[in-house]
Amino acid sequence: MSAVILQFPTNTAQRANGAGLAVAIAAKRMGYRPHHIARAAALARREVLDGHKSAARAVADMKRDLAHGARSHSPGAA
């Protein structure tokens, strides 16, 4: 039997960058403009770096906020 060892980023900066990238991908799929994508990714990255949230929580919260914002605005405003 073989064992697979998964490697997860142990560095806070790596986790923060991963969270920012995940948020950027999600925002792009939701149709947001590039400057909104960059801002959302930076906010998620900052929350992780400052130690306010885990990477998973930062991504989940930002995706929720982006989805809420996309629903509450008129089409084309994203």
Coordinates of C-alpha atoms in Angstrom, one line a residue:
M1 CA 0.0 0.0 0.0
S2 CA 1.4 3.4 -0.9
A3 CA 0.8 6.6 1.0
V4 CA 0.4 10.0 -0.6
I5 CA 1.5 13.0 1.3
L6 CA -0.3 16.1 0.4
Q7 CA 1.7 19.3 0.6
F8 CA -0.2 22.3 1.8
P9 CA 1.4 25.8 2.1
T10 CA 2.7 26.3 5.6
N11 CA 3.7 29.8 5.1
T12 CA 1.2 32.6 5.9
A13 CA 2.2 34.5 2.8
Q14 CA 1.6 31.4 0.6
R15 CA -1.8 30.9 2.1
A16 CA -2.7 34.6 1.6
N17 CA -1.6 34.4 -2.0
G18 CA -3.7 31.3 -2.5
A19 CA -6.7 33.0 -1.0
G20 CA -6.3 36.0 -3.2
L21 CA -5.9 33.8 -6.3
A22 CA -9.0 31.8 -5.4
V23 CA -11.0 35.0 -4.9
A24 CA -9.7 36.4 -8.2
I25 CA -10.8 33.3 -10.1
A26 CA -14.2 33.4 -8.5
A27 CA -14.7 37.1 -9.2
K28 CA -13.7 36.7 -12.8
R29 CA -16.2 33.8 -13.3
M30 CA -18.9 36.1 -11.8
G31 CA -18.2 38.7 -14.4
Y32 CA -16.5 41.4 -12.4
R33 CA -14.3 43.9 -14.0
P34 CA -10.5 43.7 -13.6
H35 CA -10.1 46.5 -11.0
H36 CA -12.9 45.0 -8.9
I37 CA -11.2 41.6 -9.1
A38 CA -7.9 43.0 -8.0
R39 CA -9.5 44.8 -5.1
A40 CA -11.4 41.8 -3.9
A41 CA -8.3 39.6 -4.1
A42 CA -6.2 42.2 -2.2
L43 CA -8.8 42.4 0.6
A44 CA -8.9 38.6 1.0
R45 CA -5.1 38.5 0.9
R46 CA -4.8 41.2 3.6
E47 CA -7.3 39.5 5.9
V48 CA -5.2 36.4 5.9
L49 CA -1.9 38.2 6.3
D50 CA -3.2 40.3 9.2
G51 CA -4.4 37.1 10.9
H52 CA -8.0 38.1 11.0
K53 CA -9.3 35.1 9.1
S54 CA -8.1 31.8 7.8
A55 CA -7.6 31.4 4.1
A56 CA -10.7 29.3 3.7
R57 CA -12.8 31.8 5.7
A58 CA -11.5 34.8 3.8
V59 CA -12.3 33.1 0.4
A60 CA -15.8 32.0 1.5
D61 CA -16.7 35.4 2.9
M62 CA -15.4 37.3 -0.1
K63 CA -17.2 34.9 -2.5
R64 CA -20.4 35.4 -0.5
D65 CA -20.0 39.2 -0.7
L66 CA -19.2 39.2 -4.4
A67 CA -22.3 37.0 -5.1
H68 CA -24.5 39.3 -3.0
G69 CA -23.1 42.3 -4.9
A70 CA -23.7 40.8 -8.2
R71 CA -27.3 40.0 -7.4
S72 CA -28.1 43.4 -5.9
H73 CA -26.9 45.5 -8.8
S74 CA -28.3 46.0 -12.3
P75 CA -26.9 43.9 -15.1
G76 CA -23.7 45.2 -16.5
A77 CA -22.8 47.0 -13.3
A78 CA -20.4 44.3 -12.2

